[in-house]
Backbone as ProteinMPNN parsed JSONL, in Angstrom:
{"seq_chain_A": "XXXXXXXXXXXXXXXXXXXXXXXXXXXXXXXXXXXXXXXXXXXXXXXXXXXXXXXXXXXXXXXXXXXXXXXXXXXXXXXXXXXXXXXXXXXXXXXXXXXXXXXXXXXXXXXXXXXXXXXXXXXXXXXXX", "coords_chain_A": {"N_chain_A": [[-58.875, -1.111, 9.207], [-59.232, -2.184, 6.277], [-56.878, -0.792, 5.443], [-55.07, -2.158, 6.931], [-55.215, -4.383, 5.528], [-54.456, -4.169, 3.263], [-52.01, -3.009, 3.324], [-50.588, -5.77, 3.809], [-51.024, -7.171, 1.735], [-49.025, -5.494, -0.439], [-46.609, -5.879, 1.218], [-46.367, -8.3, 0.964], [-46.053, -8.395, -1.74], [-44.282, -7.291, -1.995], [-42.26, -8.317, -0.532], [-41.803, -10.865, -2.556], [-41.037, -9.936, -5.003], [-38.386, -9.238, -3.648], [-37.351, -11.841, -3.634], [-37.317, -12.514, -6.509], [-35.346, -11.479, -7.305], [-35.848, -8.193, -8.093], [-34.98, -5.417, -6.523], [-35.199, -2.732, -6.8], [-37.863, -2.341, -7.113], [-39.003, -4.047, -5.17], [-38.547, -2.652, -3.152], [-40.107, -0.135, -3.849], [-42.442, -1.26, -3.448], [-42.782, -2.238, -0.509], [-42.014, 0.587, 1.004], [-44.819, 1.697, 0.099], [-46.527, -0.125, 1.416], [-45.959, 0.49, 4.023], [-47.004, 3.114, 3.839], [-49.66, 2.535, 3.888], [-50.211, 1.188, 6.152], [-48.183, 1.994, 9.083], [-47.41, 0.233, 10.836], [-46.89, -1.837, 10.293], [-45.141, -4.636, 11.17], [-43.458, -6.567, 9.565], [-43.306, -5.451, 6.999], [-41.29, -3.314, 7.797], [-39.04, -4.914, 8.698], [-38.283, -6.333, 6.053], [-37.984, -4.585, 4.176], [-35.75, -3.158, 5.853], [-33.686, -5.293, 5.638], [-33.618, -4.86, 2.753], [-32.763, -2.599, 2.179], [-29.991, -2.588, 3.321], [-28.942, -4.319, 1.434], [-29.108, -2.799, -0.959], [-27.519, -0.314, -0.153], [-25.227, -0.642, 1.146], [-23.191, 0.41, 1.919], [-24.2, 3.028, 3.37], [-25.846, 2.467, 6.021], [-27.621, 3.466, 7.391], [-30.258, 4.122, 7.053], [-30.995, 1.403, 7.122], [-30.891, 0.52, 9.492], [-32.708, 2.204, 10.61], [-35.202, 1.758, 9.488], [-35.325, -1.29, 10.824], [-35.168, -0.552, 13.504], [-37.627, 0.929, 13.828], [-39.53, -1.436, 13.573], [-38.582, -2.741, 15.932], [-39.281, -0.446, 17.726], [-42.469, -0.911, 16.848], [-42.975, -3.507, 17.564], [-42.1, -4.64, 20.691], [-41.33, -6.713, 21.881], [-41.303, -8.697, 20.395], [-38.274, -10.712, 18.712], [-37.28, -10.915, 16.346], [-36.921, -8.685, 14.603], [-34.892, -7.676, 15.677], [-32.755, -9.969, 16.21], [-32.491, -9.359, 13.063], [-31.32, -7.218, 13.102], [-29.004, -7.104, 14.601], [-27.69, -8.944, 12.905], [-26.773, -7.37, 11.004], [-25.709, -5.709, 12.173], [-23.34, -7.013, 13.032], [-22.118, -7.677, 10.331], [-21.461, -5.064, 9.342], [-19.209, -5.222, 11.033], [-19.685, -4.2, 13.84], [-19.521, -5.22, 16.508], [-19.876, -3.801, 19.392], [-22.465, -2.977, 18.874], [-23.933, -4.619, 18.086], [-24.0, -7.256, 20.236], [-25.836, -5.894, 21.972], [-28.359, -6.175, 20.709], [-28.512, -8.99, 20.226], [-28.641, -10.108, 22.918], [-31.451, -9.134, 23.482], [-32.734, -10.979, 22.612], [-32.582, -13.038, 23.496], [-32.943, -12.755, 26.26], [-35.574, -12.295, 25.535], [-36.601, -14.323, 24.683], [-36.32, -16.18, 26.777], [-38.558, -14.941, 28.91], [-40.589, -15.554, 26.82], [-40.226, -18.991, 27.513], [-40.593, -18.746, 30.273], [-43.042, -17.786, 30.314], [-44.194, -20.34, 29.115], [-43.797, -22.484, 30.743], [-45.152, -21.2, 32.836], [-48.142, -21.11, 32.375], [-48.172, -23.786, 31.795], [-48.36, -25.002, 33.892], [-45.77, -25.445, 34.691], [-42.466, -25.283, 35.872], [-41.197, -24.118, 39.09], [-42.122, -23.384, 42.532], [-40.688, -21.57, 43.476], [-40.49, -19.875, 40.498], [-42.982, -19.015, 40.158], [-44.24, -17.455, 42.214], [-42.511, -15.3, 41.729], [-43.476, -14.458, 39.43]], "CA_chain_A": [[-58.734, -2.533, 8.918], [-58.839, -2.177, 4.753], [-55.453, -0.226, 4.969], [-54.013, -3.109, 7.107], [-55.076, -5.573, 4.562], [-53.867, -3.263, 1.723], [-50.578, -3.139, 3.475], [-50.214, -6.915, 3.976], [-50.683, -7.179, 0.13], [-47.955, -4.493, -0.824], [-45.499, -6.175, 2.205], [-46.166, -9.563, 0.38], [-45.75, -8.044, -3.496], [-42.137, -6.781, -1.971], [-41.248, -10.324, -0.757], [-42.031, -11.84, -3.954], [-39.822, -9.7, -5.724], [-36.639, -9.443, -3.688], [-36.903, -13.355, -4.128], [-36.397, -12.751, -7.269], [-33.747, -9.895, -7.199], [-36.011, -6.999, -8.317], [-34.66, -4.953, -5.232], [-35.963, -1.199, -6.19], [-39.468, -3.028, -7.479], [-39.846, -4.636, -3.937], [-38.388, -1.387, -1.76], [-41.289, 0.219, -3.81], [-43.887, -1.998, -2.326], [-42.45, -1.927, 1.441], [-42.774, 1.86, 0.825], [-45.901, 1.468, -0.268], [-46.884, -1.254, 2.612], [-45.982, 1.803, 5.193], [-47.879, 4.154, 3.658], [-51.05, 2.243, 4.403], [-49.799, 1.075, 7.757], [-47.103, 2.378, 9.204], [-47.084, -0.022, 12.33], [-46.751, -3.371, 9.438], [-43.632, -5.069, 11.543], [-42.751, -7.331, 8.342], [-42.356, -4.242, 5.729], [-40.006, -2.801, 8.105], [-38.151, -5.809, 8.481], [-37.874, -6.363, 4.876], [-37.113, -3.006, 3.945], [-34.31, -3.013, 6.603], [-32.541, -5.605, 5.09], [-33.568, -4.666, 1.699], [-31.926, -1.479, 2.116], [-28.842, -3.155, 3.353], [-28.707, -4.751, 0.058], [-28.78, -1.687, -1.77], [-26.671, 0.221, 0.327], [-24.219, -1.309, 2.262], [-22.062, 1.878, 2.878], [-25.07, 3.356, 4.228], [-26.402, 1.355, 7.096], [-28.493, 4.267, 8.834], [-31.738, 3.708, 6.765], [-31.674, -0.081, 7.305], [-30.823, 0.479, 10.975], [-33.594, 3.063, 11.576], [-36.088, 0.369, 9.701], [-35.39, -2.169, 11.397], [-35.406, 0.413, 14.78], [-39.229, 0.85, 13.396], [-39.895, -2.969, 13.763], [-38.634, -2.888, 16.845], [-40.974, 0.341, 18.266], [-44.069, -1.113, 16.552], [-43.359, -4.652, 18.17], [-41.209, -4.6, 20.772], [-41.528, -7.981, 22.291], [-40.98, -9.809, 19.176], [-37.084, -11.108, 18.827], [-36.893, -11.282, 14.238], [-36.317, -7.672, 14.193], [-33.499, -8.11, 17.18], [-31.973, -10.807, 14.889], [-31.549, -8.973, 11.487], [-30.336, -5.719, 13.678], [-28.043, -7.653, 14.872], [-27.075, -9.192, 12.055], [-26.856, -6.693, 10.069], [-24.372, -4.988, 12.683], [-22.224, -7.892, 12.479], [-21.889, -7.215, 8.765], [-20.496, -3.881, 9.178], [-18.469, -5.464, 11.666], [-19.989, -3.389, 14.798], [-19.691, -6.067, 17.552], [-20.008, -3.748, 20.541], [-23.938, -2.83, 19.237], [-24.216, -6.145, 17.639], [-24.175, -7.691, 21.576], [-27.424, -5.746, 22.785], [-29.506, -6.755, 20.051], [-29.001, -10.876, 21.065], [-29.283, -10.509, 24.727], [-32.469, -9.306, 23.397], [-33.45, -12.011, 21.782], [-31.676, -14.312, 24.534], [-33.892, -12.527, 27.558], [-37.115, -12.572, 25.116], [-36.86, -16.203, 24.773], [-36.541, -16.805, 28.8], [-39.237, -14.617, 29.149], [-41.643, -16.564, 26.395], [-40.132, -19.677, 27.968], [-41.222, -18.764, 31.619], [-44.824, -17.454, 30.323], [-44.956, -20.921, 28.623], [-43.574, -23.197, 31.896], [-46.211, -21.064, 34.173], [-48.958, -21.115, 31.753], [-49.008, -25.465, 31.781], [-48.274, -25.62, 35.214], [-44.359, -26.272, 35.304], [-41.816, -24.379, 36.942], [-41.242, -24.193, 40.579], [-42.966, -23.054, 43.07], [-40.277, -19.425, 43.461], [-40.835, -18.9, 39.809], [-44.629, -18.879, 40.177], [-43.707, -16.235, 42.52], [-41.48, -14.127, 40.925], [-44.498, -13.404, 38.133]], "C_chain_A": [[-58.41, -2.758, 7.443], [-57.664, -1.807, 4.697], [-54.869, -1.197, 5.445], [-53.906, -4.277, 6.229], [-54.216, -5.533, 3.458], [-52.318, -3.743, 1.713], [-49.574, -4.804, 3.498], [-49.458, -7.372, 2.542], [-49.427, -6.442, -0.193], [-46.496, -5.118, -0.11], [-45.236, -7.666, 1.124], [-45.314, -9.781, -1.08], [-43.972, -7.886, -3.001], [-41.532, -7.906, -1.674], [-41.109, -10.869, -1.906], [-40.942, -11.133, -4.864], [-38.376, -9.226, -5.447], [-36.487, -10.803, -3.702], [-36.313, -13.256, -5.542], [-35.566, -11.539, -8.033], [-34.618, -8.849, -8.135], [-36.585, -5.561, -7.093], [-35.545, -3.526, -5.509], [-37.317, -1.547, -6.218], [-39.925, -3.219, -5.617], [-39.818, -3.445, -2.791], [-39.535, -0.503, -2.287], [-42.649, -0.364, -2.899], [-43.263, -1.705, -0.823], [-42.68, -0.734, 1.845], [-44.363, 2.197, 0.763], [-47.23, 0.62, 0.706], [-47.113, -0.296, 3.549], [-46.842, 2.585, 5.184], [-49.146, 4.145, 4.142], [-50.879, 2.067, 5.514], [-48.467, 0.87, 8.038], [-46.474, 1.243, 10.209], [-47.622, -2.077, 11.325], [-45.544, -3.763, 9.578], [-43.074, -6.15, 10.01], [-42.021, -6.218, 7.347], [-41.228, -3.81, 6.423], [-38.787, -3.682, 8.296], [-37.219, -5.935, 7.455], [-37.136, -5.816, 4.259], [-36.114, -2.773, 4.664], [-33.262, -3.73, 5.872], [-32.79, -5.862, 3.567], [-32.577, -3.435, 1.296], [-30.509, -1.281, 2.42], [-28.189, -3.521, 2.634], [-28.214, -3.958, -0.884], [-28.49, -0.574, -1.576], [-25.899, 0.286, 1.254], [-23.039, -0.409, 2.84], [-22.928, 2.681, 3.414], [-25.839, 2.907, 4.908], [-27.647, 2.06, 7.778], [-29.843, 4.217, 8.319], [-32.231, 2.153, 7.033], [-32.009, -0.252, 8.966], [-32.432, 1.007, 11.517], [-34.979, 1.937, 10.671], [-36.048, -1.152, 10.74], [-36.171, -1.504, 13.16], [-37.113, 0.566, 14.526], [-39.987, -0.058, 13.918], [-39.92, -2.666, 15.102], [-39.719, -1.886, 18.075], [-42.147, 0.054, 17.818], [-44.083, -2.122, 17.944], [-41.973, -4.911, 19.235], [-40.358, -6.098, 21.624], [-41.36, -8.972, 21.01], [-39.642, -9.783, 18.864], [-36.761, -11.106, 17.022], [-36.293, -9.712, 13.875], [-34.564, -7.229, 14.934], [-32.219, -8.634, 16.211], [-31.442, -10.125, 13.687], [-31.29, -7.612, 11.782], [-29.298, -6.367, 14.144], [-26.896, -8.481, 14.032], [-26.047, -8.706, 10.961], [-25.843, -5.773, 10.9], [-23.273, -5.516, 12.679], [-21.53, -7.437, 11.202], [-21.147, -6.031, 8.311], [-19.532, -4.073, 10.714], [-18.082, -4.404, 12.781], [-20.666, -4.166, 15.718], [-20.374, -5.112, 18.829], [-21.731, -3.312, 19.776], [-24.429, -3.706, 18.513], [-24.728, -7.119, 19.094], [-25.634, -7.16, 22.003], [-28.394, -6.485, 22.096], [-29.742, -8.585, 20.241], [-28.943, -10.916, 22.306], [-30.274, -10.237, 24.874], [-33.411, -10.102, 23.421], [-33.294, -12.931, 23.018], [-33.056, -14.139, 26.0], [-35.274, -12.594, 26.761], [-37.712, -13.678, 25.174], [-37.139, -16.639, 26.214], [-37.459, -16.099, 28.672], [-40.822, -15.653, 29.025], [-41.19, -17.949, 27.085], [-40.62, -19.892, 29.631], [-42.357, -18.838, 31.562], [-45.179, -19.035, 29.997], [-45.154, -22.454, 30.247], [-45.013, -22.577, 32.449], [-47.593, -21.524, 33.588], [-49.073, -22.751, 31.344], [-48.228, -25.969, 32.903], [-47.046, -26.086, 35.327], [-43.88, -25.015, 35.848], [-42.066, -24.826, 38.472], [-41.789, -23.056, 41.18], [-42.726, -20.986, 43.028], [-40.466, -18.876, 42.073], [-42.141, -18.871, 39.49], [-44.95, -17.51, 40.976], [-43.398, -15.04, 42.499], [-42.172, -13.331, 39.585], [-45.794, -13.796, 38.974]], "O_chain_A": [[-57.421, -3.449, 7.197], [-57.035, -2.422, 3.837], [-53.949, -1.566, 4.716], [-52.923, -5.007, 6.112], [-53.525, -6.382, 2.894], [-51.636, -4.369, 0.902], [-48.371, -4.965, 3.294], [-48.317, -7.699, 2.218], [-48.529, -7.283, -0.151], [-45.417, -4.942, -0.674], [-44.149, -7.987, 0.643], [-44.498, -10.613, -1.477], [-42.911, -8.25, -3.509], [-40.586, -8.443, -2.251], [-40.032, -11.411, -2.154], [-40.05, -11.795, -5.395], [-37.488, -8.93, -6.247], [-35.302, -11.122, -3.798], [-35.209, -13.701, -5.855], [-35.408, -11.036, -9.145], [-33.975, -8.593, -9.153], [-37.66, -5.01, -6.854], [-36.411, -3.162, -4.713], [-38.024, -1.064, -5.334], [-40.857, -2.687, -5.014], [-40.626, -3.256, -1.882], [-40.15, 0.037, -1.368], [-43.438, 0.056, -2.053], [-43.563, -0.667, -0.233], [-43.384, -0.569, 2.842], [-44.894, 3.018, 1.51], [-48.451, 0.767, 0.651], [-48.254, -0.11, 3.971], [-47.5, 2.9, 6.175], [-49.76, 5.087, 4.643], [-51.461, 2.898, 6.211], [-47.714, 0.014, 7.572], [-45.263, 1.236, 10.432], [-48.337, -3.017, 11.673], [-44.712, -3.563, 8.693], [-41.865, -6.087, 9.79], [-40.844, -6.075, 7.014], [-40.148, -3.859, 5.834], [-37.652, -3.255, 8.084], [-35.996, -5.805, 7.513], [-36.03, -6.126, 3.815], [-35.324, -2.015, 4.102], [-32.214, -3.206, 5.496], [-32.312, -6.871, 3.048], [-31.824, -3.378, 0.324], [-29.838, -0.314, 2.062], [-26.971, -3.356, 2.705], [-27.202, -4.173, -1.551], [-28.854, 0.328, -2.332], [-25.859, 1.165, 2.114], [-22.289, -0.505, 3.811], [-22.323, 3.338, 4.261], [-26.936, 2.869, 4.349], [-28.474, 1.502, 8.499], [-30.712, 4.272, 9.189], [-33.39, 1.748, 7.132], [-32.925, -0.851, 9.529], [-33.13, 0.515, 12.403], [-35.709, 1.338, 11.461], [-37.013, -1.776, 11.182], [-37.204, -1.841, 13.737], [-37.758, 0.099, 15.464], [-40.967, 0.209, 14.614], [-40.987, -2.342, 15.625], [-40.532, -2.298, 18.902], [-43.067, 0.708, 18.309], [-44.723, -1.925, 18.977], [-40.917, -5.316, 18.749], [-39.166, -6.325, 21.827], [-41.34, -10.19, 21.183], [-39.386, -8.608, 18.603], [-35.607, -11.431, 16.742], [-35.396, -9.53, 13.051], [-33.543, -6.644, 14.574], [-31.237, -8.082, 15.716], [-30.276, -10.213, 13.301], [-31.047, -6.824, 10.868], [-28.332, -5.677, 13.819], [-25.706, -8.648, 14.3], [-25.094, -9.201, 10.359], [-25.119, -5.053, 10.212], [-22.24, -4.899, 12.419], [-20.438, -6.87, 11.191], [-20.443, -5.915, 7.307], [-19.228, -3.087, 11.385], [-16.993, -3.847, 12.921], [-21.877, -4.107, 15.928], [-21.396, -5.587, 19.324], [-22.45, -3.47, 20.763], [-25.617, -3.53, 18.24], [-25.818, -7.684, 19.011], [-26.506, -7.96, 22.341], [-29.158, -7.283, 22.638], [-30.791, -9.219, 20.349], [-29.264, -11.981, 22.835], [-30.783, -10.59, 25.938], [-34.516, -10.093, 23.964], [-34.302, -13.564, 23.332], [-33.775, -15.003, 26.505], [-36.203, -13.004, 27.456], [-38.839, -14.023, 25.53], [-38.068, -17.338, 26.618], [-37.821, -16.625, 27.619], [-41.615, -16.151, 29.825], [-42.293, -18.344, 27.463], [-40.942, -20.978, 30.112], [-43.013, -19.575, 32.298], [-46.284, -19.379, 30.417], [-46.152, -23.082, 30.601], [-45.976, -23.341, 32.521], [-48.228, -22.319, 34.28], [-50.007, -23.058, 30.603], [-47.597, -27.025, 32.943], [-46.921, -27.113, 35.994], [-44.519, -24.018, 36.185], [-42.884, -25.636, 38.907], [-41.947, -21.97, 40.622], [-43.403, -19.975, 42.844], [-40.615, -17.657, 41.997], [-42.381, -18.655, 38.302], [-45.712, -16.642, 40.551], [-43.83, -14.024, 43.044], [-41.845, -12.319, 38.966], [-46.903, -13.389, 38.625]]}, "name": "protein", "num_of_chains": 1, "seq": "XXXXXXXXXXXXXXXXXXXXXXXXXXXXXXXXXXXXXXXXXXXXXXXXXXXXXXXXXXXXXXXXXXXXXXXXXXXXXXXXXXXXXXXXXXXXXXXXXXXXXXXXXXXXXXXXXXXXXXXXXXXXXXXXX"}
């Protein structure tokens, strides 16, 4: 529990300073965030498209952070988004497409759980879960 707090701190210190553009300063902390907990979906976020920043001809460390995010949490759609984004960018449509039908079927999903869960929907998708 102390290391996840630790790491929160360290994830936070790295936001604060790619706000204000001191990029290796903050990829230290996100580093640093991991170390304590490896399974802190924000640092890897961050660090994905921090590392995008500061190496845009090399995509395969932001990719495989982000890829991180997505095996900690894999139900959560933000890491989906800036993989997807971020494939756009190197103008790599065909694996740009999986990552928002992610997001697209995550949303219907949370949108069904939230219909069943205050009693809307119809009767077949009461059903069907």
């Amino acid at each position: 529990q102390i290391h996840h707090q630790i790491s929160k701190v360290y994830s936070r210190q790295g936001t604060s300073l790619m706000s204000s553009n001191l990029l290796q300063s903050a990829l230290d902390r996100f580093n640093k965030a991991l170390e304590f907990d490896p399974n802190n979906y924000t640092a890897h976020i961050e660090k994905g498209k921090l590392l995008f920043q500061l190496k845009c001809d090399d995509t395969q460390e932001s990719i495989a952070s982000l890829d991180a995010a997505i095996a900690v949490f894999p139900d959560k759609e933000k890491a989906y988004i800036e993989k997807g984004e971020l494939l756009l960018k190197m103008n790599n449509l065909q694996e740009a497409i999986p990552c928002f039908l992610k997001v697209i079927e995550l949303r219907n999903v949370s949108k069904r759980d939230t219909s069943v869960e205050e009693g809307g929907g119809s009767d077949r998708d009461k059903q069907l879960i």
